Amino acid sequence: MSHRLSPAFSSLLKPPIFSISPQITRYRMASSQASVFGLKDPSLIKFQGLIGGKWVDAKDGAKIVVKNPASNQELGTVPEMGLAETKEAIDAAAKAFPTWSTTTAKERHDILMKMYALMQQHHDDLGRLITLENGKTLTEGKGENTYSSSFIEWYAEEAIRTYGEQIPSAFKNVRNVVIKQPVGVVSIMTPWNFPSAMITRKLGAALAAGCTTVIKPPPETPFSALALAELASRAGVPDGVINVVTTEKNVTVVGKEMCESPIVKKVTFTGSTPVAKLLAGMAASTLKKVSLEAGGNAPFIIFDDANIDEAVAAAIVCKFRSSGQTCVCANRIYVHSTVYAEFASRLAEKVAAFKIGDGLDEATTHGPLIHSRATQKVTRHVEDAVSKGAQVLVGGKVVEDTNFFQPTVLSDVPADALVNDEETFGPLAALVKFDTEDEVIILANSTTFGLAGYFFSRDVGRAWRVAERLEVGMVAVNTGLISQATIPFGGIKESGLGREGGPHGIDEYMNEKLIVFGGL
């Protein structure tokens, strides 16, 4: 069954701008560009970076063109900033740190709760903004705003729970006390697949701890980051506490400065493993604290005693959410031979009913991939698997001259297929058959990655055995969803370092200090 594009994409027209003065020109250009987004509050759209509380352009006037991946039409531009702007942003964060770091935990809690309330107030606009620049459906865009704002709420509450401790001493006249203090200026670098949530998961913790920040959002989806900075300012976050540097061509020098500057005390990044390794090496030059959430290659295992209806539903959510562009989505789907045919047919039937198109179209179930490089990778994985004997049950093709790839299910995928070795990051469900528990554990662990793993079984003993044997940082048993603000999110092996969210996530942004009182 073929997949059809939605009937029409929105027409994005830019009226001409007539120069009168530089200030009026910038205002009119911003107003004209903002109208493309169709927001209730167009002032959320910012076309400049943020340094020291001021919205600024690149010093050389260079721009990055941001496009809607569903239509490839221009949404607007943001500055192509470089080394000089990055240094200024770091300096601004350092200047703001002494004041922000000495605010009380209650003060920071109150400001973050105001920001959370503003994200709820502007829920529709923020969801629409995510859809326009990322391509995911509006339902998913609004869902991301809910998820994103939950980190601000969670860390607001964690701010007032950064407890120290008193440690008994072996000496009668000595008392040992441990306190926690903000680490300092934090560099935040995030990916395009969750333009808002990947920022708040880091920013919320940093602000709650008392740190100041420099954010480098991805060039594909910068507007969500800039809107968050605007709302943070409205909530009362002081100038310089949040700085946003937008860049594309200068990403190498910007990233290097954000990692190697001696002023920066922590680097946090979500993205690919190769880039994570590069940034970790740079940060090591000054022994900074790092939090790295890198690539995944998640196994999704259906045992013979699984509830097939539940497993199919979970696979659809886990594999095809955001058109497969999530770091924890199922990448290798292992199905026991006795239920393989049933699972494959049911999954293919559900996927065949998907409708790809513009995320703003209510009929759309799945949006585009972010750009042509993404569709090319999925194509390569499909063609490789088919060349090795896999069968296309549904989909399998890119929609010509677009960023859309038909949601695809492959059966009889061999273990040596490329899709089992690389993270696809696209709407491709590759089904691999297995016979024994030991066999599938070996298959699941035969990767350098270890972010998330999923399996379905009603055997309690097996549930414990498999959960403990899977070499991943997070295991989902009989569910296809993991992500929550309240859990420690992160991986092992080459999937990263540290944890984000959960009861100890804020500790990644704080230093422990021992104070020993003597002569008592």
mmCIF file of C-alpha atoms in Angstrom, residues 194-481:
data_model
loop_
_atom_site.group_PDB
_atom_site.id
_atom_site.type_symbol
_atom_site.label_atom_id
_atom_site.label_comp_id
_atom_site.label_asym_id
_atom_site.label_seq_id
_atom_site.Cartn_x
_atom_site.Cartn_y
_atom_site.Cartn_z
ATOM 1 C CA PHE A 194 13.677 17.655 20.100
ATOM 2 C CA PRO A 195 14.255 21.400 19.561
ATOM 3 C CA SER A 196 12.782 22.352 22.932
ATOM 4 C CA ALA A 197 13.002 19.380 25.292
ATOM 5 C CA MET A 198 16.703 18.718 24.755
ATOM 6 C CA ILE A 199 17.366 22.274 25.885
ATOM 7 C CA THR A 200 15.144 22.350 28.965
ATOM 8 C CA ARG A 201 16.478 18.980 30.153
ATOM 9 C CA LYS A 202 19.846 20.691 30.492
ATOM 10 C CA LEU A 203 18.879 24.328 31.031
ATOM 11 C CA GLY A 204 16.421 23.537 33.819
ATOM 12 C CA ALA A 205 19.062 21.704 35.805
ATOM 13 C CA ALA A 206 21.687 24.377 35.219
ATOM 14 C CA LEU A 207 19.422 27.249 36.273
ATOM 15 C CA ALA A 208 18.104 25.380 39.290
ATOM 16 C CA ALA A 209 21.654 24.675 40.448
ATOM 17 C CA GLY A 210 22.618 28.345 40.112
ATOM 18 C CA CYS A 211 24.699 28.058 36.928
ATOM 19 C CA THR A 212 24.737 30.447 33.986
ATOM 20 C CA THR A 213 24.632 29.195 30.421
ATOM 21 C CA VAL A 214 25.622 29.510 26.788
ATOM 22 C CA ILE A 215 23.329 27.569 24.457
ATOM 23 C CA LYS A 216 24.205 26.518 20.919
ATOM 24 C CA PRO A 217 21.000 25.231 19.338
ATOM 25 C CA PRO A 218 21.089 23.295 16.051
ATOM 26 C CA PRO A 219 20.914 25.404 12.872
ATOM 27 C CA GLU A 220 17.948 23.366 11.637
ATOM 28 C CA THR A 221 15.738 24.283 14.617
ATOM 29 C CA PRO A 222 16.939 27.449 16.382
ATOM 30 C CA PHE A 223 13.607 29.202 16.878
ATOM 31 C CA SER A 224 12.402 27.018 19.744
ATOM 32 C CA ALA A 225 15.588 27.758 21.670
ATOM 33 C CA LEU A 226 15.218 31.495 21.093
ATOM 34 C CA ALA A 227 11.566 31.372 22.171
ATOM 35 C CA LEU A 228 12.561 29.604 25.382
ATOM 36 C CA ALA A 229 15.124 32.320 26.062
ATOM 37 C CA GLU A 230 12.448 34.954 25.562
ATOM 38 C CA LEU A 231 10.082 33.221 27.997
ATOM 39 C CA ALA A 232 12.882 32.798 30.532
ATOM 40 C CA SER A 233 13.471 36.542 30.391
ATOM 41 C CA ARG A 234 9.759 37.212 30.896
ATOM 42 C CA ALA A 235 9.848 34.879 33.884
ATOM 43 C CA GLY A 236 12.581 36.933 35.519
ATOM 44 C CA VAL A 237 15.815 35.192 34.568
ATOM 45 C CA PRO A 238 18.400 38.018 34.697
ATOM 46 C CA ASP A 239 20.383 39.219 31.705
ATOM 47 C CA GLY A 240 23.445 37.100 30.947
ATOM 48 C CA VAL A 241 22.209 34.003 32.739
ATOM 49 C CA ILE A 242 21.032 32.557 29.410
ATOM 50 C CA ASN A 243 22.925 33.323 26.205
ATOM 51 C CA VAL A 244 22.141 31.827 22.785
ATOM 52 C CA VAL A 245 24.703 31.559 19.998
ATOM 53 C CA THR A 246 23.386 30.414 16.608
ATOM 54 C CA THR A 247 25.804 28.992 14.071
ATOM 55 C CA GLU A 248 26.135 26.518 11.213
ATOM 56 C CA LYS A 249 29.265 27.068 9.127
ATOM 57 C CA ASN A 250 31.269 28.173 12.168
ATOM 58 C CA VAL A 251 30.184 25.254 14.349
ATOM 59 C CA THR A 252 33.722 23.866 14.639
ATOM 60 C CA VAL A 253 35.268 27.006 16.118
ATOM 61 C CA VAL A 254 32.184 27.766 18.215
ATOM 62 C CA GLY A 255 32.071 24.256 19.645
ATOM 63 C CA LYS A 256 35.792 24.295 20.334
ATOM 64 C CA GLU A 257 35.545 27.550 22.284
ATOM 65 C CA MET A 258 32.523 26.316 24.234
ATOM 66 C CA CYS A 259 34.508 23.239 25.276
ATOM 67 C CA GLU A 260 38.017 24.612 25.752
ATOM 68 C CA SER A 261 37.394 28.041 27.268
ATOM 69 C CA PRO A 262 38.784 28.029 30.827
ATOM 70 C CA ILE A 263 35.799 30.149 31.861
ATOM 71 C CA VAL A 264 33.375 27.315 31.051
ATOM 72 C CA LYS A 265 33.197 24.722 33.833
ATOM 73 C CA LYS A 266 30.819 22.170 32.339
ATOM 74 C CA VAL A 267 29.845 20.908 28.884
ATOM 75 C CA THR A 268 26.584 19.119 28.202
ATOM 76 C CA PHE A 269 25.710 17.705 24.781
ATOM 77 C CA THR A 270 23.117 15.528 23.073
ATOM 78 C CA GLY A 271 23.920 14.221 19.608
ATOM 79 C CA SER A 272 25.947 11.656 17.716
ATOM 80 C CA THR A 273 28.681 9.538 19.277
ATOM 81 C CA PRO A 274 31.462 10.789 16.949
ATOM 82 C CA VAL A 275 30.726 14.406 17.883
ATOM 83 C CA ALA A 276 30.411 13.483 21.569
ATOM 84 C CA LYS A 277 33.893 11.998 21.453
ATOM 85 C CA LEU A 278 35.312 15.133 19.856
ATOM 86 C CA LEU A 279 33.692 17.403 22.440
ATOM 87 C CA ALA A 280 34.803 15.180 25.325
ATOM 88 C CA GLY A 281 38.368 15.418 24.078
ATOM 89 C CA MET A 282 38.174 19.187 23.897
ATOM 90 C CA ALA A 283 36.589 19.458 27.349
ATOM 91 C CA ALA A 284 39.322 17.226 28.743
ATOM 92 C CA SER A 285 41.871 19.943 27.983
ATOM 93 C CA THR A 286 40.683 21.735 31.136
ATOM 94 C CA LEU A 287 39.177 18.692 32.913
ATOM 95 C CA LYS A 288 35.632 20.026 32.735
ATOM 96 C CA LYS A 289 32.611 18.158 33.977
ATOM 97 C CA VAL A 290 30.726 16.636 31.042
ATOM 98 C CA SER A 291 27.296 15.137 30.416
ATOM 99 C CA LEU A 292 27.036 13.398 27.046
ATOM 100 C CA GLU A 293 23.929 11.715 25.642
ATOM 101 C CA ALA A 294 25.169 10.164 22.435
ATOM 102 C CA GLY A 295 23.956 7.681 19.834
ATOM 103 C CA GLY A 296 21.690 4.701 20.325
ATOM 104 C CA ASN A 297 20.979 1.403 18.580
ATOM 105 C CA ALA A 298 18.104 0.149 20.691
ATOM 106 C CA PRO A 299 17.038 -3.508 20.577
ATOM 107 C CA PHE A 300 13.299 -4.204 20.750
ATOM 108 C CA ILE A 301 12.656 -7.858 21.625
ATOM 109 C CA ILE A 302 9.363 -9.758 21.357
ATOM 110 C CA PHE A 303 9.493 -13.109 23.150
ATOM 111 C CA ASP A 304 7.141 -16.001 22.412
ATOM 112 C CA ASP A 305 5.020 -15.305 25.508
ATOM 113 C CA ALA A 306 4.512 -11.605 24.697
ATOM 114 C CA ASN A 307 1.119 -9.982 24.301
ATOM 115 C CA ILE A 308 1.328 -9.366 20.545
ATOM 116 C CA ASP A 309 -1.295 -6.607 20.462
ATOM 117 C CA GLU A 310 0.593 -4.674 23.120
ATOM 118 C CA ALA A 311 3.928 -5.328 21.446
ATOM 119 C CA VAL A 312 2.701 -4.036 18.071
ATOM 120 C CA ALA A 313 1.232 -0.903 19.625
ATOM 121 C CA ALA A 314 4.439 -0.257 21.552
ATOM 122 C CA ALA A 315 6.601 -0.868 18.497
ATOM 123 C CA ILE A 316 4.638 1.724 16.541
ATOM 124 C CA VAL A 317 5.116 4.317 19.273
ATOM 125 C CA CYS A 318 8.738 3.407 19.920
ATOM 126 C CA LYS A 319 9.869 3.037 16.304
ATOM 127 C CA PHE A 320 7.792 5.581 14.408
ATOM 128 C CA ARG A 321 7.434 8.442 16.882
ATOM 129 C CA SER A 322 8.808 11.591 15.225
ATOM 130 C CA SER A 323 9.187 9.470 12.083
ATOM 131 C CA GLY A 324 11.870 7.403 13.804
ATOM 132 C CA GLN A 325 14.066 10.386 14.643
ATOM 133 C CA THR A 326 14.606 9.772 18.363
ATOM 134 C CA CYS A 327 17.729 8.536 20.106
ATOM 135 C CA VAL A 328 15.820 5.875 22.050
ATOM 136 C CA CYS A 329 13.616 4.573 19.251
ATOM 137 C CA ALA A 330 13.710 0.867 18.401
ATOM 138 C CA ASN A 331 16.410 0.301 15.803
ATOM 139 C CA ARG A 332 16.696 -3.504 15.798
ATOM 140 C CA ILE A 333 13.457 -5.437 16.257
ATOM 141 C CA TYR A 334 14.032 -9.059 17.272
ATOM 142 C CA VAL A 335 10.972 -11.332 17.093
ATOM 143 C CA HIS A 336 10.751 -14.928 18.334
ATOM 144 C CA SER A 337 10.272 -17.347 15.448
ATOM 145 C CA THR A 338 6.960 -18.721 16.803
ATOM 146 C CA VAL A 339 5.274 -15.297 16.742
ATOM 147 C CA TYR A 340 7.293 -13.732 13.929
ATOM 148 C CA ALA A 341 4.701 -14.031 11.153
ATOM 149 C CA GLU A 342 1.856 -12.763 13.327
ATOM 150 C CA PHE A 343 3.823 -9.787 14.620
ATOM 151 C CA ALA A 344 5.150 -8.863 11.170
ATOM 152 C CA SER A 345 1.731 -8.949 9.497
ATOM 153 C CA ARG A 346 0.030 -6.945 12.238
ATOM 154 C CA LEU A 347 2.787 -4.327 12.299
ATOM 155 C CA ALA A 348 2.790 -3.972 8.504
ATOM 156 C CA GLU A 349 -0.989 -3.559 8.484
ATOM 157 C CA LYS A 350 -0.823 -0.726 11.010
ATOM 158 C CA VAL A 351 2.087 1.015 9.271
ATOM 159 C CA ALA A 352 0.367 0.825 5.871
ATOM 160 C CA ALA A 353 -2.409 3.027 7.289
ATOM 161 C CA PHE A 354 -0.016 5.871 8.166
ATOM 162 C CA LYS A 355 -0.361 9.136 6.266
ATOM 163 C CA ILE A 356 2.729 11.232 5.718
ATOM 164 C CA GLY A 357 2.525 14.965 5.174
ATOM 165 C CA ASP A 358 2.825 18.434 6.639
ATOM 166 C CA GLY A 359 2.652 18.254 10.408
ATOM 167 C CA LEU A 360 0.093 21.051 10.500
ATOM 168 C CA ASP A 361 -2.365 18.955 8.499
ATOM 169 C CA GLU A 362 -4.694 17.187 10.942
ATOM 170 C CA ALA A 363 -4.824 14.151 8.655
ATOM 171 C CA THR A 364 -1.055 13.641 8.870
ATOM 172 C CA THR A 365 0.186 10.876 11.147
ATOM 173 C CA HIS A 366 3.890 11.227 10.349
ATOM 174 C CA GLY A 367 5.958 14.152 9.172
ATOM 175 C CA PRO A 368 9.129 14.445 7.079
ATOM 176 C CA LEU A 369 12.697 13.695 7.966
ATOM 177 C CA ILE A 370 14.782 16.726 8.803
ATOM 178 C CA HIS A 371 16.682 16.942 5.488
ATOM 179 C CA SER A 372 17.770 14.987 2.417
ATOM 180 C CA ARG A 373 20.816 13.497 4.155
ATOM 181 C CA ALA A 374 18.418 11.737 6.528
ATOM 182 C CA THR A 375 16.362 10.231 3.703
ATOM 183 C CA GLN A 376 19.549 9.119 1.970
ATOM 184 C CA LYS A 377 20.637 7.195 5.048
ATOM 185 C CA VAL A 378 17.300 5.371 5.331
ATOM 186 C CA THR A 379 17.469 4.540 1.635
ATOM 187 C CA ARG A 380 20.952 3.118 2.098
ATOM 188 C CA HIS A 381 19.786 0.924 4.987
ATOM 189 C CA VAL A 382 16.771 -0.371 3.051
ATOM 190 C CA GLU A 383 18.778 -1.122 -0.087
ATOM 191 C CA ASP A 384 21.492 -2.895 1.896
ATOM 192 C CA ALA A 385 18.991 -5.100 3.746
ATOM 193 C CA VAL A 386 17.111 -5.976 0.558
ATOM 194 C CA SER A 387 20.362 -6.857 -1.203
ATOM 195 C CA LYS A 388 21.009 -9.358 1.590
ATOM 196 C CA GLY A 389 17.617 -11.042 1.348
ATOM 197 C CA ALA A 390 15.200 -8.834 3.306
ATOM 198 C CA GLN A 391 11.637 -8.395 2.059
ATOM 199 C CA VAL A 392 9.765 -5.072 1.925
ATOM 200 C CA LEU A 393 6.367 -5.560 3.576
ATOM 201 C CA VAL A 394 5.322 -1.932 3.275
ATOM 202 C CA GLY A 395 6.936 1.348 2.197
ATOM 203 C CA GLY A 396 10.609 1.312 1.299
ATOM 204 C CA LYS A 397 10.907 4.443 -0.848
ATOM 205 C CA VAL A 398 11.663 8.117 -0.498
ATOM 206 C CA VAL A 399 9.028 10.477 -1.901
ATOM 207 C CA GLU A 400 10.836 12.069 -4.825
ATOM 208 C CA ASP A 401 12.218 15.587 -4.332
ATOM 209 C CA THR A 402 11.025 15.786 -0.713
ATOM 210 C CA ASN A 403 12.241 14.973 2.794
ATOM 211 C CA PHE A 404 9.548 12.323 3.185
ATOM 212 C CA PHE A 405 10.340 8.628 3.427
ATOM 213 C CA GLN A 406 7.554 6.066 3.362
ATOM 214 C CA PRO A 407 7.196 4.366 6.769
ATOM 215 C CA THR A 408 8.763 0.982 6.108
ATOM 216 C CA VAL A 409 8.651 -2.547 7.501
ATOM 217 C CA LEU A 410 11.254 -5.100 6.394
ATOM 218 C CA SER A 411 11.029 -8.817 7.158
ATOM 219 C CA ASP A 412 13.724 -11.516 7.003
ATOM 220 C CA VAL A 413 16.418 -8.982 7.797
ATOM 221 C CA PRO A 414 19.782 -10.752 8.229
ATOM 222 C CA ALA A 415 21.864 -10.108 11.324
ATOM 223 C CA ASP A 416 24.681 -8.631 9.237
ATOM 224 C CA ALA A 417 22.488 -5.945 7.638
ATOM 225 C CA LEU A 418 23.741 -2.375 7.974
ATOM 226 C CA VAL A 419 20.590 -1.371 9.865
ATOM 227 C CA ASN A 420 21.662 -3.626 12.737
ATOM 228 C CA ASP A 421 25.020 -1.903 12.984
ATOM 229 C CA GLU A 422 24.074 1.770 12.507
ATOM 230 C CA GLU A 423 21.391 3.960 14.023
ATOM 231 C CA THR A 424 18.927 4.601 11.184
ATOM 232 C CA PHE A 425 17.148 7.653 12.612
ATOM 233 C CA GLY A 426 14.232 7.187 10.272
ATOM 234 C CA PRO A 427 10.901 5.342 9.794
ATOM 235 C CA LEU A 428 12.350 1.890 9.154
ATOM 236 C CA ALA A 429 11.306 -1.169 11.181
ATOM 237 C CA ALA A 430 13.718 -4.021 10.475
ATOM 238 C CA LEU A 431 12.503 -7.398 11.781
ATOM 239 C CA VAL A 432 15.048 -10.067 12.716
ATOM 240 C CA LYS A 433 14.057 -13.614 13.733
ATOM 241 C CA PHE A 434 15.487 -15.413 16.793
ATOM 242 C CA ASP A 435 14.878 -18.699 18.627
ATOM 243 C CA THR A 436 16.390 -18.579 22.125
ATOM 244 C CA GLU A 437 16.839 -16.120 24.969
ATOM 245 C CA ASP A 438 20.615 -16.497 24.999
ATOM 246 C CA GLU A 439 20.773 -15.974 21.249
ATOM 247 C CA VAL A 440 18.839 -12.694 21.325
ATOM 248 C CA ILE A 441 20.812 -11.347 24.281
ATOM 249 C CA ILE A 442 24.008 -11.851 22.305
ATOM 250 C CA LEU A 443 22.456 -10.106 19.299
ATOM 251 C CA ALA A 444 21.105 -7.242 21.385
ATOM 252 C CA ASN A 445 24.461 -6.622 23.072
ATOM 253 C CA SER A 446 26.531 -6.898 19.879
ATOM 254 C CA THR A 447 26.916 -3.147 19.480
ATOM 255 C CA THR A 448 29.163 -0.417 20.802
ATOM 256 C CA PHE A 449 26.060 1.523 21.873
ATOM 257 C CA GLY A 450 24.078 1.133 25.076
ATOM 258 C CA LEU A 451 21.387 3.757 25.492
ATOM 259 C CA ALA A 452 18.006 1.993 25.699
ATOM 260 C CA GLY A 453 16.537 -1.468 25.250
ATOM 261 C CA TYR A 454 12.983 -2.843 25.119
ATOM 262 C CA PHE A 455 11.441 -6.276 25.445
ATOM 263 C CA PHE A 456 8.041 -7.903 25.811
ATOM 264 C CA SER A 457 7.464 -10.976 27.974
ATOM 265 C CA ARG A 458 4.954 -12.123 30.608
ATOM 266 C CA ASP A 459 7.501 -14.348 32.366
ATOM 267 C CA VAL A 460 8.591 -12.580 35.570
ATOM 268 C CA GLY A 461 11.805 -14.555 35.816
ATOM 269 C CA ARG A 462 12.709 -13.741 32.230
ATOM 270 C CA ALA A 463 11.856 -10.093 32.809
ATOM 271 C CA TRP A 464 14.464 -9.859 35.554
ATOM 272 C CA ARG A 465 17.076 -11.914 33.681
ATOM 273 C CA VAL A 466 16.836 -9.988 30.428
ATOM 274 C CA ALA A 467 16.616 -6.569 32.089
ATOM 275 C CA GLU A 468 19.830 -7.273 33.990
ATOM 276 C CA ARG A 469 21.666 -8.793 31.007
ATOM 277 C CA LEU A 470 20.927 -6.062 28.445
ATOM 278 C CA GLU A 471 23.940 -3.750 28.178
ATOM 279 C CA VAL A 472 22.057 -0.461 28.183
ATOM 280 C CA GLY A 473 21.478 2.422 30.546
ATOM 281 C CA MET A 474 17.667 2.149 30.396
ATOM 282 C CA VAL A 475 15.396 -0.868 29.970
ATOM 283 C CA ALA A 476 11.675 -0.804 29.166
ATOM 284 C CA VAL A 477 9.709 -3.957 29.980
ATOM 285 C CA ASN A 478 6.339 -4.319 28.226
ATOM 286 C CA THR A 479 6.264 -0.662 27.181
ATOM 287 C CA GLY A 480 7.600 1.371 24.291
ATOM 288 C CA LEU A 481 8.045 4.612 26.198
#
